[in-house]
Amino acid sequence: MMAVEITRTDMSASELRAQAARTKDAKAARRMLAIALVLDGADRRTAAETCGMDRQTLRDWVHRYNAEGIAGLTNRYAAGPTPLLNSEQKAELARMVREGPELEADGVVRWRCVDLKRKIEDRFGVVMHERTVGKQLAALGFRRLSVRPQHPKSDPVAQEAFQKNFASTVKAALPEAAYGKPLEVWYQDEARVGQQGTLTRTWAERGTRPRAPRDTRYTWAYIFGAVCPARATTAALVMPRADTSAMNAHLAEIAKTVAPGAHAVLVMDGAGWHGSSALRIPDNITIVTLPPYAPELNPVENIWAYLRANRLAISVFDTYDDIVDRCCDAWNAFAND
């Protein structure tokens, strides 16, 4: 059988083999080796079978090689469909999602894919399916996430200043007796857990609305929790009330947990019992108060969200002791994790 005719003569068979050894494209390397065999005088069938292709495929690649050289032996991939939105439109969509809707103008308080579908059609004249809107948002880095509560009276400027000037705030608050001692940063907060508990998301079949028990009685307890992230250490009490006496007991518990010879900076909010004149602050603790209405600056809030979602939700507590036991179990599970 006749060999395929190779009209390009700028590379010899040995040069093609050397190029095949250097390339990282395995498919292109096989095609170079097949053409090298043809240049050495092998027939089309032998050259094709040796390099794992049929005769017609080798013939097609020889034509590409004759026309374009080595560059013609690599695969060509289609550019794909034209994007529905150009880069400017994608940037505008990201801005709309980031800023959120206006109730008066958009008629909704949060974006759904169906709302954005209409918005995209009105703004850009592009019609797409709701699922395609979701894919566009995912490609832009957006995910459906649970929102964090923000008090309407919160002051972002004060919160930013607190974070930026935290070191100087701590330095100004420390007593002279704490100078030169190792410092531990602790965060403290309280959470009420009661018979009127919380519900949470569960896996269920599409189209159903699962039921979960929820009590209607009014007994509760309070978890006083504090954490030192640097030492992975916690100190907590479960108390019947949130008042100054309970706070004094918790401060004493934290003081016992601070490392010997160290001084604790205890960051907490401005609840009434946190600033009471009857508060007895141990010598190894200095309190730093968060800006007003700024729970998002206290990482203990994340602990409450985690415990309520995974340990304390969808439960019925018959007695106060049941509440206390569950609170203790929940906190200990978190502390030991």
Tab-separated table of C-alpha atoms in Angstrom:
chain	number	residue	atom	x	y	z
A	1	MET	CA	0.000	0.000	0.000
A	2	MET	CA	1.323	3.452	-0.884
A	3	ALA	CA	2.532	5.775	1.810
A	4	VAL	CA	0.771	9.076	2.239
A	5	GLU	CA	2.453	11.940	0.485
A	6	ILE	CA	4.103	14.498	2.726
A	7	THR	CA	4.914	17.698	0.867
A	8	ARG	CA	6.335	19.660	3.812
A	9	THR	CA	10.083	19.141	4.096
A	10	ASP	CA	11.121	21.592	6.842
A	11	MET	CA	11.470	18.779	9.457
A	12	SER	CA	13.081	15.371	9.079
A	13	ALA	CA	11.833	12.150	10.669
A	14	SER	CA	14.416	12.393	13.473
A	15	GLU	CA	13.472	16.012	14.151
A	16	LEU	CA	9.791	15.056	14.381
A	17	ARG	CA	10.650	12.312	16.891
A	18	ALA	CA	12.679	14.764	18.945
A	19	GLN	CA	9.770	17.248	18.909
A	20	ALA	CA	7.356	14.470	19.950
A	21	ALA	CA	9.584	13.687	22.934
A	22	ARG	CA	9.491	17.321	24.057
A	23	THR	CA	5.779	18.028	23.677
A	24	LYS	CA	3.326	17.586	26.563
A	25	ASP	CA	0.419	16.888	24.195
A	26	ALA	CA	0.312	13.082	23.950
A	27	LYS	CA	-2.102	13.093	21.017
A	28	ALA	CA	0.038	15.491	18.991
A	29	ALA	CA	3.120	13.390	19.835
A	30	ARG	CA	1.476	10.248	18.377
A	31	ARG	CA	0.681	12.142	15.184
A	32	MET	CA	4.286	13.360	14.885
A	33	LEU	CA	5.572	9.801	15.313
A	34	ALA	CA	3.167	8.517	12.651
A	35	ILE	CA	4.336	11.152	10.180
A	36	ALA	CA	7.953	10.316	11.042
A	37	LEU	CA	7.249	6.679	10.132
A	38	VAL	CA	5.811	7.811	6.803
A	39	LEU	CA	8.914	9.897	6.145
A	40	ASP	CA	10.999	6.796	6.852
A	41	GLY	CA	9.101	4.959	4.101
A	42	ALA	CA	6.490	3.024	6.107
A	43	ASP	CA	3.142	2.443	4.387
A	44	ARG	CA	0.006	4.167	5.587
A	45	ARG	CA	-1.475	1.113	7.378
A	46	THR	CA	1.726	0.326	9.298
A	47	ALA	CA	2.287	3.943	10.334
A	48	ALA	CA	-1.352	4.367	11.404
A	49	GLU	CA	-1.651	1.108	13.376
A	50	THR	CA	1.699	1.641	15.075
A	51	CYS	CA	0.526	4.968	16.429
A	52	GLY	CA	-3.018	3.903	17.361
A	53	MET	CA	-5.129	5.377	14.574
A	54	ASP	CA	-6.750	4.254	11.314
A	55	ARG	CA	-5.486	5.022	7.809
A	56	GLN	CA	-8.026	7.722	7.024
A	57	THR	CA	-7.275	9.555	10.282
A	58	LEU	CA	-3.557	9.534	9.465
A	59	ARG	CA	-4.314	10.863	6.002
A	60	ASP	CA	-6.318	13.747	7.482
A	61	TRP	CA	-3.484	14.664	9.873
A	62	VAL	CA	-0.950	14.545	7.049
A	63	HIS	CA	-3.051	17.104	5.174
A	64	ARG	CA	-3.100	19.303	8.292
A	65	TYR	CA	0.660	18.906	8.675
A	66	ASN	CA	1.292	19.774	5.036
A	67	ALA	CA	-0.778	22.938	5.402
A	68	GLU	CA	0.194	24.121	8.885
A	69	GLY	CA	3.217	22.194	10.094
A	70	ILE	CA	3.587	21.108	13.742
A	71	ALA	CA	0.913	23.567	14.874
A	72	GLY	CA	-1.669	21.738	12.771
A	73	LEU	CA	-1.242	18.486	14.743
A	74	THR	CA	-2.927	19.729	17.925
A	75	ASN	CA	-6.649	19.431	18.583
A	76	ARG	CA	-8.815	22.443	17.939
A	77	TYR	CA	-11.633	23.074	20.383
A	78	ALA	CA	-14.746	24.996	19.535
A	79	ALA	CA	-15.106	28.317	21.249
A	80	GLY	CA	-18.494	27.233	22.585
A	81	PRO	CA	-21.743	29.157	22.534
A	82	THR	CA	-21.731	32.924	22.782
A	83	PRO	CA	-22.171	33.989	26.438
A	84	LEU	CA	-25.656	35.227	27.236
A	85	LEU	CA	-24.221	38.173	29.169
A	86	ASN	CA	-21.078	40.114	28.307
A	87	SER	CA	-18.534	41.165	30.924
A	88	GLU	CA	-20.170	44.559	31.559
A	89	GLN	CA	-23.587	42.964	32.022
A	90	LYS	CA	-22.144	40.360	34.390
A	91	ALA	CA	-20.546	43.118	36.452
A	92	GLU	CA	-23.883	44.952	36.572
A	93	LEU	CA	-25.685	41.750	37.625
A	94	ALA	CA	-23.140	41.186	40.400
A	95	ARG	CA	-23.668	44.739	41.613
A	96	MET	CA	-27.462	44.303	41.678
A	97	VAL	CA	-27.192	41.074	43.666
A	98	ARG	CA	-24.650	42.564	46.060
A	99	GLU	CA	-26.746	45.652	46.782
A	100	GLY	CA	-30.041	43.766	46.959
A	101	PRO	CA	-33.480	44.823	45.704
A	102	GLU	CA	-35.482	47.917	46.601
A	103	LEU	CA	-38.967	47.038	47.774
A	104	GLU	CA	-40.601	50.057	46.124
A	105	ALA	CA	-38.900	49.571	42.772
A	106	ASP	CA	-38.520	45.789	42.580
A	107	GLY	CA	-41.435	44.589	44.714
A	108	VAL	CA	-39.350	42.066	46.693
A	109	VAL	CA	-37.109	42.167	49.757
A	110	ARG	CA	-34.675	39.481	48.542
A	111	TRP	CA	-33.633	38.294	45.107
A	112	ARG	CA	-34.908	34.987	43.792
A	113	CYS	CA	-33.846	33.546	40.463
A	114	VAL	CA	-37.302	34.275	39.053
A	115	ASP	CA	-36.992	37.946	40.109
A	116	LEU	CA	-33.532	38.275	38.595
A	117	LYS	CA	-34.782	36.574	35.435
A	118	ARG	CA	-37.290	39.401	34.964
A	119	LYS	CA	-34.715	42.021	35.949
A	120	ILE	CA	-32.182	40.705	33.433
A	121	GLU	CA	-34.823	40.676	30.707
A	122	ASP	CA	-35.869	44.249	31.482
A	123	ARG	CA	-32.331	45.605	31.930
A	124	PHE	CA	-30.396	43.727	29.243
A	125	GLY	CA	-33.076	42.319	26.930
A	126	VAL	CA	-31.745	38.793	27.531
A	127	VAL	CA	-34.217	35.968	28.143
A	128	MET	CA	-32.941	33.010	30.144
A	129	HIS	CA	-34.353	30.209	32.287
A	130	GLU	CA	-34.376	30.477	36.083
A	131	ARG	CA	-31.847	27.642	36.315
A	132	THR	CA	-29.583	29.546	33.943
A	133	VAL	CA	-29.827	32.579	36.230
A	134	GLY	CA	-28.682	30.354	39.102
A	135	LYS	CA	-25.729	29.144	37.030
A	136	GLN	CA	-24.807	32.730	36.183
A	137	LEU	CA	-24.837	33.651	39.875
A	138	ALA	CA	-22.735	30.617	40.785
A	139	ALA	CA	-20.195	31.541	38.111
A	140	LEU	CA	-20.001	35.031	39.620
A	141	GLY	CA	-19.194	33.552	43.042
A	142	PHE	CA	-22.596	33.925	44.697
A	143	ARG	CA	-24.209	31.264	46.910
A	144	ARG	CA	-27.486	31.117	48.815
A	145	LEU	CA	-26.422	31.789	52.401
A	146	SER	CA	-28.259	32.437	55.646
A	147	VAL	CA	-28.110	36.102	56.550
A	148	ARG	CA	-26.661	37.409	59.804
A	149	PRO	CA	-28.905	39.716	61.854
A	150	GLN	CA	-27.991	43.388	61.952
A	151	HIS	CA	-29.599	45.801	64.386
A	152	PRO	CA	-31.146	48.823	62.634
A	153	LYS	CA	-29.291	51.117	65.056
A	154	SER	CA	-25.881	49.570	64.423
A	155	ASP	CA	-23.065	51.969	63.513
A	156	PRO	CA	-20.708	50.506	60.858
A	157	VAL	CA	-18.216	53.341	61.416
A	158	ALA	CA	-17.983	52.612	65.150
A	159	GLN	CA	-17.634	48.896	64.475
A	160	GLU	CA	-14.824	49.460	61.976
A	161	ALA	CA	-13.059	51.796	64.419
A	162	PHE	CA	-13.354	49.194	67.193
A	163	GLN	CA	-11.756	46.532	65.001
A	164	LYS	CA	-9.019	48.823	63.703
A	165	ASN	CA	-8.148	50.258	67.115
A	166	PHE	CA	-8.609	47.080	69.158
A	167	ALA	CA	-4.966	46.904	70.282
A	168	SER	CA	-4.924	50.503	71.508
A	169	THR	CA	-8.329	50.007	73.201
A	170	VAL	CA	-6.983	47.005	75.091
A	171	LYS	CA	-3.800	48.861	76.044
A	172	ALA	CA	-5.811	51.770	77.444
A	173	ALA	CA	-8.078	49.449	79.448
A	174	LEU	CA	-5.367	47.281	81.026
A	175	PRO	CA	-4.454	47.996	84.650
A	176	GLU	CA	-0.808	48.510	85.555
A	177	ALA	CA	-0.727	45.130	87.268
A	178	ALA	CA	-1.322	43.440	83.867
A	179	TYR	CA	1.678	45.068	82.157
A	180	GLY	CA	4.266	42.517	81.099
A	181	LYS	CA	1.936	39.538	81.527
A	182	PRO	CA	0.830	37.271	78.670
A	183	LEU	CA	-2.552	38.403	77.353
A	184	GLU	CA	-5.468	36.134	76.456
A	185	VAL	CA	-8.399	37.442	74.419
A	186	TRP	CA	-11.707	35.935	75.510
A	187	TYR	CA	-15.201	36.452	74.069
A	188	GLN	CA	-18.331	36.157	76.213
A	189	ASP	CA	-22.068	36.084	75.643
A	190	GLU	CA	-25.321	34.517	76.874
A	191	ALA	CA	-28.044	32.564	75.128
A	192	ARG	CA	-31.515	31.725	76.349
A	193	VAL	CA	-32.671	28.150	75.759
A	194	GLY	CA	-36.232	27.212	76.599
A	195	GLN	CA	-39.292	25.148	75.954
A	196	GLN	CA	-40.280	27.374	73.058
A	197	GLY	CA	-37.251	26.201	71.136
A	198	THR	CA	-36.167	26.777	67.573
A	199	LEU	CA	-36.880	24.843	64.414
A	200	THR	CA	-34.212	24.139	61.832
A	201	ARG	CA	-33.825	22.859	58.293
A	202	THR	CA	-34.049	19.113	57.682
A	203	TRP	CA	-33.694	16.884	54.631
A	204	ALA	CA	-37.074	15.947	53.210
A	205	GLU	CA	-38.627	14.891	49.935
A	206	ARG	CA	-39.205	17.650	47.416
A	207	GLY	CA	-42.737	19.034	47.549
A	208	THR	CA	-43.323	18.107	51.195
A	209	ARG	CA	-43.217	20.244	54.316
A	210	PRO	CA	-41.902	18.125	57.202
A	211	ARG	CA	-43.263	18.566	60.707
A	212	ALA	CA	-41.225	18.954	63.892
A	213	PRO	CA	-42.277	19.220	67.545
A	214	ARG	CA	-42.338	22.635	69.168
A	215	ASP	CA	-43.395	23.305	72.747
A	216	THR	CA	-45.576	26.236	73.809
A	217	ARG	CA	-44.518	26.506	77.447
A	218	TYR	CA	-42.289	29.210	78.927
A	219	THR	CA	-39.558	27.637	81.065
A	220	TRP	CA	-35.982	28.437	80.070
A	221	ALA	CA	-32.374	28.635	81.203
A	222	TYR	CA	-29.353	30.678	80.131
A	223	ILE	CA	-26.003	29.466	78.867
A	224	PHE	CA	-23.230	31.835	79.930
A	225	GLY	CA	-20.410	30.987	77.541
A	226	ALA	CA	-16.886	32.297	77.035
A	227	VAL	CA	-14.139	31.142	74.680
A	228	CYS	CA	-10.434	31.830	74.226
A	229	PRO	CA	-9.779	30.874	70.579
A	230	ALA	CA	-5.990	31.073	70.884
A	231	ARG	CA	-5.962	28.420	73.624
A	232	ALA	CA	-9.042	26.519	72.400
A	233	THR	CA	-10.393	26.892	75.942
A	234	THR	CA	-13.924	27.547	77.153
A	235	ALA	CA	-15.676	28.442	80.381
A	236	ALA	CA	-19.445	28.155	80.713
A	237	LEU	CA	-22.252	27.987	83.247
A	238	VAL	CA	-25.956	27.240	82.835
A	239	MET	CA	-27.948	29.636	85.008
A	240	PRO	CA	-31.665	30.152	85.711
A	241	ARG	CA	-31.483	33.928	85.118
A	242	ALA	CA	-29.347	36.471	83.303
A	243	ASP	CA	-28.478	39.042	85.953
A	244	THR	CA	-25.533	40.483	87.857
A	245	SER	CA	-25.221	37.561	90.285
A	246	ALA	CA	-25.111	35.077	87.399
A	247	MET	CA	-22.523	37.257	85.642
A	248	ASN	CA	-20.378	37.360	88.784
A	249	ALA	CA	-20.436	33.567	88.928
A	250	HIS	CA	-19.412	33.361	85.285
A	251	LEU	CA	-16.555	35.850	85.745
A	252	ALA	CA	-15.255	33.723	88.604
A	253	GLU	CA	-15.438	30.631	86.366
A	254	ILE	CA	-13.528	32.396	83.584
A	255	ALA	CA	-10.900	33.652	86.028
A	256	LYS	CA	-10.201	30.066	87.126
A	257	THR	CA	-9.681	29.036	83.480
A	258	VAL	CA	-7.221	31.812	82.548
A	259	ALA	CA	-3.673	30.444	82.282
A	260	PRO	CA	-1.577	30.939	85.436
A	261	GLY	CA	0.325	34.211	85.275
A	262	ALA	CA	-1.698	35.486	82.301
A	263	HIS	CA	-4.238	38.288	82.067
A	264	ALA	CA	-7.544	37.942	80.182
A	265	VAL	CA	-9.115	40.618	77.993
A	266	LEU	CA	-12.826	39.755	78.039
A	267	VAL	CA	-14.756	41.134	75.046
A	268	MET	CA	-18.534	41.293	75.524
A	269	ASP	CA	-21.563	43.409	74.710
A	270	GLY	CA	-23.112	46.168	76.784
A	271	ALA	CA	-25.936	44.228	78.470
A	272	GLY	CA	-27.123	45.750	81.716
A	273	TRP	CA	-25.657	43.043	83.941
A	274	HIS	CA	-22.304	43.406	82.146
A	275	GLY	CA	-21.854	46.971	83.381
A	276	SER	CA	-23.540	46.813	86.775
A	277	SER	CA	-21.860	48.597	89.671
A	278	ALA	CA	-22.297	45.374	91.668
A	279	LEU	CA	-20.163	43.426	89.215
A	280	ARG	CA	-17.096	41.855	90.861
A	281	ILE	CA	-14.356	41.686	88.237
A	282	PRO	CA	-11.482	39.321	89.109
A	283	ASP	CA	-7.948	40.753	89.161
A	284	ASN	CA	-6.856	38.685	86.149
A	285	ILE	CA	-9.662	39.948	83.872
A	286	THR	CA	-10.136	43.249	82.034
A	287	ILE	CA	-13.466	43.880	80.305
A	288	VAL	CA	-13.607	45.489	76.840
A	289	THR	CA	-17.111	46.412	75.728
A	290	LEU	CA	-18.242	46.068	72.123
A	291	PRO	CA	-19.873	49.001	70.294
A	292	PRO	CA	-23.662	49.170	70.743
A	293	TYR	CA	-25.792	46.882	68.573
A	294	ALA	CA	-22.803	44.963	67.189
A	295	PRO	CA	-23.390	41.237	67.837
A	296	GLU	CA	-21.617	40.415	64.562
A	297	LEU	CA	-18.318	41.401	66.217
A	298	ASN	CA	-18.731	38.685	68.854
A	299	PRO	CA	-17.772	35.214	67.536
A	300	VAL	CA	-19.720	33.539	70.364
A	301	GLU	CA	-22.845	34.384	68.375
A	302	ASN	CA	-21.688	31.740	65.884
A	303	ILE	CA	-21.597	29.184	68.691
A	304	TRP	CA	-25.229	29.857	69.560
A	305	ALA	CA	-26.241	29.481	65.917
A	306	TYR	CA	-24.345	26.183	65.687
A	307	LEU	CA	-25.750	24.767	68.933
A	308	ARG	CA	-29.314	25.782	68.145
A	309	ALA	CA	-29.110	24.238	64.700
A	310	ASN	CA	-27.415	20.993	65.711
A	311	ARG	CA	-28.003	20.357	69.422
A	312	LEU	CA	-30.899	22.379	70.791
A	313	ALA	CA	-33.509	22.610	68.013
A	314	ILE	CA	-36.571	20.410	67.409
A	315	SER	CA	-36.734	19.380	71.068
A	316	VAL	CA	-39.345	19.219	73.805
A	317	PHE	CA	-38.140	19.831	77.363
A	318	ASP	CA	-40.545	18.617	80.011
A	319	THR	CA	-38.784	20.215	82.994
A	320	TYR	CA	-36.222	22.868	83.834
A	321	ASP	CA	-33.728	20.121	84.668
A	322	ASP	CA	-34.147	18.727	81.150
A	323	ILE	CA	-33.228	22.133	79.736
A	324	VAL	CA	-30.150	22.388	81.966
A	325	ASP	CA	-28.982	18.885	81.062
A	326	ARG	CA	-29.382	19.524	77.340
A	327	CYS	CA	-27.575	22.874	77.576
A	328	CYS	CA	-24.665	21.269	79.436
A	329	ASP	CA	-24.455	18.412	76.927
A	330	ALA	CA	-24.561	20.832	73.998
A	331	TRP	CA	-21.828	23.109	75.338
A	332	ASN	CA	-19.592	20.199	76.357
A	333	ALA	CA	-19.961	18.680	72.878
A	334	PHE	CA	-18.836	21.976	71.390
A	335	ALA	CA	-15.978	22.436	73.887
A	336	ASN	CA	-14.668	18.915	73.274
A	337	ASP	CA	-14.861	19.146	69.478
